[in-house]
Amino acid sequence: MAACGRGRLVLAAAAWGWRWLRASHCLLAAAALTLLLPSLCAAEQQFDQADSNSMARHRSQQQGIEAIAQAHPQVQFQAQAQAQAQPHPQVQFQAQAQAQPQPQAHFQGQAQFEGQAQPHPPYQGQAQPHPPFQGQAQFEGQAQPHPPFQGQAQPHPPFQGQAQFQAPRKNIWRISEDPMCHEDVARLCPKHTWQNNFAVLECLQDVREADDEISSDCNHLLWNYKFNLTTDPKFEAAAGEVCKTALGEVKECADQEPGKGYIISCLIEHRANITDYQCRQFITKMTAIIFSDYQLICGFVDSCKSDINQLKCGSIRPGEKDVHSQGEVVSCLEKALVNEDKVISENCKKAILRVAELSSDDFHLDRHLYFSCRDDRERFCEDIQGGEGRVYKCLFNHKFDDAMSDKCREALTTRQKLIAQDYKVSYSLAKACKADLRKYRCNAENLPRAREARLSYLLLCLESSVHRGRQVSGECQGEMLDYRRMLMEDFSLSPEIVLNCRSEIELHCSGLHRKGRTLHCLMRLGRGEQNSLGQSCQQALQSLIQETDPGADYRIDRALNEACESVIQTACKHIRSGDPMILSCLMEHLYTEKMVEECEHRLLELQYFISRDWKLDPVLYRKCQGDAARLCHTPGWNQTSEMLPPGAVFSCLYRHAYRTEEQGRRLSRDCRAEIQRILHQRALDVKLEPALQDRCIIDLGKWCSEKTEPGQELECLQDHLDDLALNCREIVGNLTELESEDIQIEVLLMRACDLVIQTYCHELADNQIDSGDLMECLVQNKHQKEMNDKCAVGVTHFQLVQMKDFRFSYKFKMACKEDVLKLCPNIKKKVDVVICLSTTVRNDTLQDNKEQRVSMKCRKQLRVEELEMTEDIRLEPELYVSCKADMDKYCQNVPFGNAQVVECLKDVKKFLSSRCHDKIFKLQETEMSDPELDYTLMRVCKQMIKRYCADADSKNVLQCLKQNKNAELMDPKCKQMITKRQITQNTDYRLNPVLRKACKADIPKFCQSVLNNVKDGKELEGQVVSCLKLKYADQVLTGQVGHEGDRFPELHRLSSDCEDQIRVIIQESALDYRLDPQLQIHCTKEINTLCAEEAAAQEQTGQVEECLKINLLKITVESCKKEVLNMLQESKADIFVDPVLHAACGLDIKHQCASILPGKGRQMSCLLEALEDKTVRLQPDCKKRLQDRLEMWSYAAKVAPAEGFADLAYQVMTSPSKNYLMGLLALGVCVLFLLGMTCGRITKRVTRELKDRFYLQNKCASQKLLLLLQQDSSL
């Protein structure tokens, strides 16, 4: 301390503290002063009591220690550590712990200080010693600018009792009065500080502005002053007395060698464990001195001397560094330590980290950072109280603010890097987590030496404890959160990132250093968008994310927090801030209106890495850690296994999540629900499925490079499933199979179909276990008005994917798995499995097998699958491939849904390619056999089926609809669809299963010629039906002539079942010309010209047929004329076949033919007889129609050639020249008979003569042959 001069006692300085110094230093000075007071003031120095008290209060903080530095060697005293001492003009005094002064001050304490007297620093040139004192230390040699002290202090004789004071020199040395520093002190320091060396020292040390640079000579002077001060044995003795209790507790410090400053350094190192107030204040002041220069720190120079020289950290450029400043040298070493390209010795590394640790509580102790951030501290942390690392934390929080100076930001980054190297460099973290580290054995002793005290391993260890449900103090967790956020903000704090990602950062992420942007840039590269992230960099990123654990609290990721703040405030405001479910909430709103683009990118970048380690989702880990250990043999939270690929544990969990009870062990309910949640979220992006991306990276580039929209990549892979590599196909297949059981995994599809689900499937959507029911419901309601395009496309895509493998239809797989293995082994595609099983069912049904080979549950589900396949041509791959060219040609603008493309192809069937035609014909044949598979018919007539055919068998639905076609309440659209199907049936008997079955024996008997003339693969175009219709008409007409058929045996008649079906067909086609394919084919031109108006009628009631009959004479085309004549012939078979005539003669039938049974032309014959009977009066319209019919039939008989004997006989019998023709026929028969008799007798005589002659010739030849044989045998 500066000595009291000019007649003032030093004790007066203890009474008042300097108002410009901090209060904490005031108590230290008072305590140290009472212990170390030297007798530097003469007894005769008198002063005014009031003035002395005032000065003492100003100087009490600094003078206690400075007195040692400026004491003269004649001092002998005894001191007792009392609170205050009152000065007195007497030389001898006793210091008591009373507040009032005493006439004489006697020290009762026993502390005796003997040793070297410390002079003031020497001046340049010849040293000028003070006047000699008794026992004064002598200095030898020339004074150097920074000389060591060579003189040995002579021991004083021990004093007893009261301290004896001798008059000191009056010219006390002060820094402010020294010529080397006088000018600088006067320029830079307040005048009231000049009398106190410590105040001046602090003032000059804190000067850092370029304009306020102190001179080099003053720098040297200050350094010598501090060095001499810290190595003075009296200094250590004072520390030993003030910190006597602390030294007793810290044995390590008590055993240090005196005279080297080690005791003070040791106390500083252990100051956190010192509880004595006076000692802590003493250490605080000494810390400020020691940390002002690296050479004053115990052992620092010895440990780092070679590194300083090697790294040239000691080089000085005037104007840039202070010669005496420790800050620049240590800062240079710290930068080298955190630089991966430079090597620091282990001893120096420990020394640097120890210095950083010791300066962790007080911002001022890190001199380089203090000077670099002094203005920033005032700007950002003005209200932050110093101590316990609070200023550091405040500056860290503002590190990336725009107003932060670059110099301060750089210094803060270096400090943070040191914390990453050793967590103890953070005072607040080390203090808050000390108990937890010891409790959970996370201290350095439990870590490998190479990883000792690393912040990352401290975080991993404590995070592991938190994730396992152990209690970690809230204060410690708060500190962990701060430093995890710090690591995520600045990539340079992680040496592994700097080392392994250097090229990626330089190439892709330069200029993005702030606020975690560099890390997110690397994450974006890791997602594969540019495919340029190395494996080592990827692993370093994965390790960093595990260390920081942003999945536990989104706020750790500052880039994500800032990007998603608005989304969180709107979509996730119901969740507590910092809750792990915030990330889940953000994922649920991905690709929604509430999501913003920046948040979407940051979220997916982070989730990409979280998805590769199941432990990084804290909710998932908490609920599934037991299941993972039991089923997947996972390591601990902070342990890694190179044997497990990314995502392997999660894949194991979701495989067990969807197992049935019969399949073995399943997950717990909570874990299963969590697995479903994760699957639903990760299905949004294929990159969130690590195994999928790793195995399919080549296929993604090959097939799906242009698919950039959400969810398109997986859909693309599913579309190209058969083209994928084996490993990729397997993982895509497994994921698709999983989706089939729980379609809610398809989050985008669920969002698109929300309205349909809420309207029609809400009960299924609320079920925790889906089991494929929800997708089945969506398929069934695919064409409801609530269905939008996105939902319809998504449902159709899933249906198309299901066709690739029957396993992709969960309900079908579970219902028919055993049947497939037994009846359809080695068949994989769903459509082939459906065909195989349905064929088996059909064969068993046709053969009337008592036991069906396909199980009942499988048959039910098979029916569902068959019905679903009819909705879209793409669901029948063979048909789709066969008709693709025809679709592009004829149905280019027709949408696929609602079986519209199939219906379009049916309409242009006659123009289709042979391959497509065959497939369509086969499809129609199947639909006619089972109308329930006719999607269009079932859709259009859904309500009519419920009304009229609710009790009908599914295979008889069309037949039922045909019977009710003309009902009053029949829907017009349904009626039109029924007519369309009737037209189809009449084109080919094979498309009419009822007719085919009824006429099975009749068709080859009576219409074989028609079958023979039709080429393979061609439709019959109604020829067989026309053949049967003519046969029926002939049969009816000839039956009339032959009295109900007695002349024609049953061999030549249609079967009764066939007759009934043909009669129905004739009746239906008589009402609608379109039901007669041959008539349409041959009379198209005539219909368009002669009967255009009738053909355009919305409802056909036989008008076109009547028009053609009336205009028969105008028809010139023979084929058309023949068809019209056939119509006329058919109309004679029964009046029901002629709807116009039947309508006209309805009343007459009731009156004249009421007792006549309908059918076989009976009622027609009745009306014709009534027409000939003059006594019977028919209705005028009926009479006219009958007369017209007679004329038509007469004309038809003249122009229509007989096509057979029956037709010829019918024409002869109905001809007006019947008798003449019969006579001619009889005459011809007689002539033939006579000719036969005559020719027979003549030929008989000639034949007998020829026979006799032939007999004789043969007999002669036989005899000659016999003789020759006998001669040969004798030889």
XYZ file of N, CA and C in Angstrom, residues 312-407:
288
model
N 5.339 -17.752 -30.864
C 5.654 -16.324 -30.941
C 4.560 -15.473 -30.298
N 4.058 -15.991 -29.209
C 3.023 -15.242 -28.492
C 3.612 -14.123 -27.656
N 4.940 -14.109 -27.468
C 5.553 -13.058 -26.667
C 6.030 -11.888 -27.477
N 5.901 -11.965 -28.782
C 6.362 -10.860 -29.625
C 5.508 -9.622 -29.389
N 6.169 -8.458 -29.363
C 5.481 -7.211 -29.044
C 5.644 -6.253 -30.219
N 4.534 -5.697 -30.631
C 4.578 -4.619 -31.612
C 4.048 -3.370 -30.925
N 4.841 -2.363 -30.768
C 4.410 -1.168 -30.030
C 3.132 -0.590 -30.625
N 2.313 -0.179 -29.703
C 1.052 0.399 -30.140
C -0.066 -0.616 -30.211
N 0.266 -1.926 -30.185
C -0.770 -2.949 -30.273
C -0.890 -3.743 -28.989
N 0.233 -3.955 -28.286
C 0.173 -4.734 -27.055
C 0.930 -4.012 -25.957
N 0.433 -4.206 -24.749
C 1.157 -3.677 -23.598
C 2.232 -4.664 -23.193
N 3.420 -4.119 -22.868
C 4.521 -5.002 -22.498
C 4.173 -5.824 -21.266
N 3.483 -5.191 -20.323
C 3.201 -5.873 -19.061
C 1.907 -6.681 -19.090
N 1.145 -6.640 -20.162
C -0.200 -7.216 -20.150
C -0.173 -8.714 -20.355
N -0.745 -9.409 -19.399
C -0.905 -10.865 -19.518
C -1.947 -11.222 -20.543
N -2.943 -10.350 -20.785
C -4.090 -10.692 -21.620
C -3.709 -11.108 -23.011
N -2.777 -10.395 -23.658
C -2.435 -10.698 -25.026
C -1.688 -12.015 -25.146
N -0.799 -12.294 -24.221
C -0.026 -13.526 -24.289
C -0.921 -14.740 -24.065
N -1.710 -14.686 -23.010
C -2.614 -15.803 -22.744
C -3.640 -15.939 -23.867
N -4.109 -14.812 -24.387
C -5.053 -14.867 -25.496
C -4.444 -15.554 -26.705
N -3.192 -15.261 -26.964
C -2.510 -15.930 -28.072
C -2.440 -17.426 -27.844
N -2.113 -17.817 -26.628
C -2.046 -19.252 -26.321
C -3.427 -19.899 -26.372
N -4.437 -19.190 -25.897
C -5.792 -19.737 -25.931
C -6.254 -19.961 -27.365
N -5.966 -19.018 -28.236
C -6.349 -19.183 -29.644
C -5.633 -20.367 -30.276
N -4.387 -20.555 -29.904
C -3.661 -21.713 -30.416
C -4.240 -23.015 -29.865
N -4.685 -22.964 -28.612
C -5.249 -24.170 -27.995
C -6.531 -24.610 -28.704
N -7.378 -23.655 -29.032
C -8.657 -24.006 -29.644
C -8.542 -24.171 -31.155
N -7.374 -23.898 -31.703
C -7.143 -24.083 -33.132
C -6.642 -25.497 -33.377
N -7.391 -26.256 -34.160
C -7.035 -27.659 -34.385
C -5.739 -27.808 -35.173
N -5.320 -26.743 -35.846
C -4.114 -26.838 -36.674
C -2.835 -26.615 -35.880
N -2.983 -26.155 -34.648
C -1.806 -25.875 -33.847
C -1.748 -26.825 -32.653
N -0.514 -27.065 -32.212
C -0.293 -28.042 -31.150
C 0.239 -27.326 -29.911
N -0.388 -27.582 -28.800
C 0.031 -27.032 -27.508
C 0.442 -28.200 -26.618
N 1.522 -28.011 -25.895
C 1.960 -29.074 -24.994
C 0.903 -29.314 -23.926
N 0.905 -30.520 -23.397
C -0.096 -30.882 -22.410
C 0.003 -30.014 -21.159
N 1.249 -29.756 -20.702
C 1.410 -28.952 -19.488
C 0.885 -27.537 -19.698
N 1.196 -26.974 -20.852
C 0.713 -25.622 -21.136
C -0.804 -25.624 -21.320
N -1.311 -26.672 -21.962
C -2.762 -26.766 -22.147
C -3.473 -26.761 -20.796
N -2.938 -27.541 -19.863
C -3.543 -27.569 -18.533
C -3.432 -26.210 -17.854
N -2.288 -25.553 -18.042
C -2.091 -24.249 -17.411
C -3.063 -23.218 -17.988
N -3.245 -23.254 -19.303
C -4.164 -22.299 -19.942
C -5.585 -22.534 -19.447
N -6.002 -23.801 -19.435
C -7.357 -24.098 -18.983
C -7.533 -23.759 -17.510
N -6.435 -23.914 -16.742
C -6.532 -23.582 -15.329
C -6.687 -22.076 -15.147
N -5.956 -21.317 -15.939
C -6.088 -19.866 -15.871
C -7.501 -19.451 -16.266
N -8.000 -20.055 -17.315
C -9.357 -19.737 -17.751
C -10.376 -20.113 -16.686
N -10.139 -21.244 -16.023
C -11.054 -21.660 -14.954
C -11.019 -20.686 -13.789
N -9.801 -20.224 -13.431
C -9.671 -19.318 -12.302
C -10.279 -17.950 -12.592
N -10.348 -17.609 -13.865
C -10.933 -16.314 -14.232
C -12.393 -16.443 -14.628
N -13.006 -17.584 -14.315
C -14.354 -17.854 -14.810
C -15.435 -17.076 -14.076
N -15.159 -16.635 -12.861
C -16.225 -15.977 -12.112
C -16.252 -14.472 -12.315
N -15.093 -13.892 -12.623
C -15.027 -12.436 -12.730
C -14.599 -12.050 -14.137
N -15.421 -11.301 -14.777
C -15.193 -10.840 -16.142
C -13.882 -10.073 -16.265
N -13.493 -9.343 -15.206
C -12.293 -8.511 -15.275
C -11.019 -9.342 -15.287
N -11.070 -10.575 -14.859
C -9.850 -11.374 -14.728
C -9.351 -11.897 -16.072
N -10.229 -12.001 -17.045
C -9.786 -12.346 -18.399
C -9.453 -11.038 -19.083
N -8.171 -10.650 -18.992
C -7.791 -9.300 -19.375
C -8.054 -9.041 -20.858
N -7.764 -10.005 -21.694
C -7.977 -9.787 -23.132
C -9.470 -9.618 -23.423
N -10.285 -10.458 -22.838
C -11.721 -10.347 -23.079
C -12.271 -9.076 -22.445
N -11.721 -8.719 -21.308
C -12.181 -7.498 -20.645
C -11.955 -6.267 -21.510
N -10.755 -6.177 -22.050
C -10.459 -5.023 -22.887
C -11.224 -5.071 -24.200
N -11.430 -6.285 -24.729
C -12.127 -6.417 -26.007
C -13.617 -6.115 -25.869
N -14.178 -6.397 -24.697
C -15.637 -6.314 -24.534
C -16.065 -5.239 -23.547
N -15.163 -4.319 -23.223
C -15.505 -3.341 -22.213
C -16.695 -2.480 -22.647
N -16.663 -2.027 -23.872
C -17.776 -1.205 -24.358
C -19.041 -2.033 -24.536
N -18.874 -3.252 -24.983
C -20.038 -4.116 -25.183
C -20.680 -4.482 -23.858
N -19.853 -4.580 -22.839
C -20.393 -4.869 -21.513
C -21.302 -3.726 -21.061
N -20.856 -2.497 -21.318
C -21.675 -1.357 -20.950
C -22.935 -1.279 -21.810
N -22.820 -1.746 -23.045
C -23.939 -1.658 -23.981
C -25.006 -2.703 -23.674
N -24.596 -3.936 -23.410
C -25.550 -5.033 -23.262
C -25.785 -5.458 -21.811
N -24.795 -5.299 -20.959
C -24.882 -5.898 -19.622
C -24.628 -4.864 -18.535
N -25.084 -3.676 -18.754
C -24.822 -2.601 -17.801
C -25.409 -2.892 -16.434
N -26.561 -3.526 -16.402
C -27.243 -3.780 -15.134
C -26.889 -5.129 -14.522
N -25.967 -5.865 -15.153
C -25.602 -7.183 -14.648
C -24.511 -7.036 -13.599
N -24.741 -7.562 -12.413
C -23.765 -7.492 -11.338
C -22.620 -8.435 -11.634
N -21.403 -7.985 -11.396
C -20.233 -8.810 -11.654
C -20.130 -9.973 -10.686
N -19.342 -10.955 -11.088
C -19.128 -12.118 -10.242
C -19.945 -13.325 -10.667
N -19.432 -14.509 -10.346
C -20.078 -15.788 -10.609
C -20.408 -15.992 -12.094
N -19.602 -15.364 -12.931
C -19.732 -15.597 -14.372
C -20.947 -14.974 -15.011
N -21.631 -14.082 -14.304
C -22.864 -13.509 -14.851
C -22.601 -12.627 -16.069
N -21.523 -11.880 -16.035
C -21.223 -11.007 -17.175
C -20.870 -11.845 -18.397
N -20.129 -12.916 -18.182
C -19.824 -13.821 -19.300
C -21.118 -14.299 -19.975
N -22.046 -14.800 -19.187
C -23.278 -15.346 -19.739
C -24.070 -14.291 -20.483
N -24.086 -13.091 -19.916
C -24.805 -12.009 -20.590
C -24.187 -11.720 -21.953
N -22.879 -11.643 -22.005
C -22.209 -11.381 -23.281
C -22.401 -12.542 -24.254
N -22.371 -13.765 -23.743
C -22.624 -14.920 -24.614
C -23.996 -14.815 -25.270
N -24.981 -14.390 -24.501
C -26.342 -14.312 -25.042
C -26.471 -13.261 -26.135
N -25.576 -12.268 -26.093
C -25.636 -11.192 -27.092
C -24.529 -11.328 -28.135
N -23.932 -12.470 -28.198
C -22.755 -12.645 -29.054
C -23.054 -12.335 -30.516
N -24.215 -12.735 -30.984
C -24.524 -12.568 -32.402
C -25.438 -11.376 -32.673
N -25.569 -10.489 -31.683
C -26.325 -9.271 -31.948
C -25.543 -8.391 -32.921
N -26.260 -7.660 -33.704
C -25.601 -6.822 -34.709
C -24.733 -5.745 -34.071
N -25.120 -5.298 -32.893
C -24.362 -4.230 -32.241
C -23.102 -4.736 -31.557
N -22.925 -6.046 -31.456
C -21.734 -6.605 -30.816
C -20.518 -6.373 -31.702
N -19.431 -5.872 -31.088
C -18.209 -5.610 -31.850
C -17.561 -6.924 -32.270
N -16.895 -6.910 -33.382
C -16.230 -8.118 -33.882
C -15.127 -8.573 -32.940
N -14.420 -7.613 -32.349
C -13.329 -7.963 -31.442
C -13.852 -8.691 -30.217
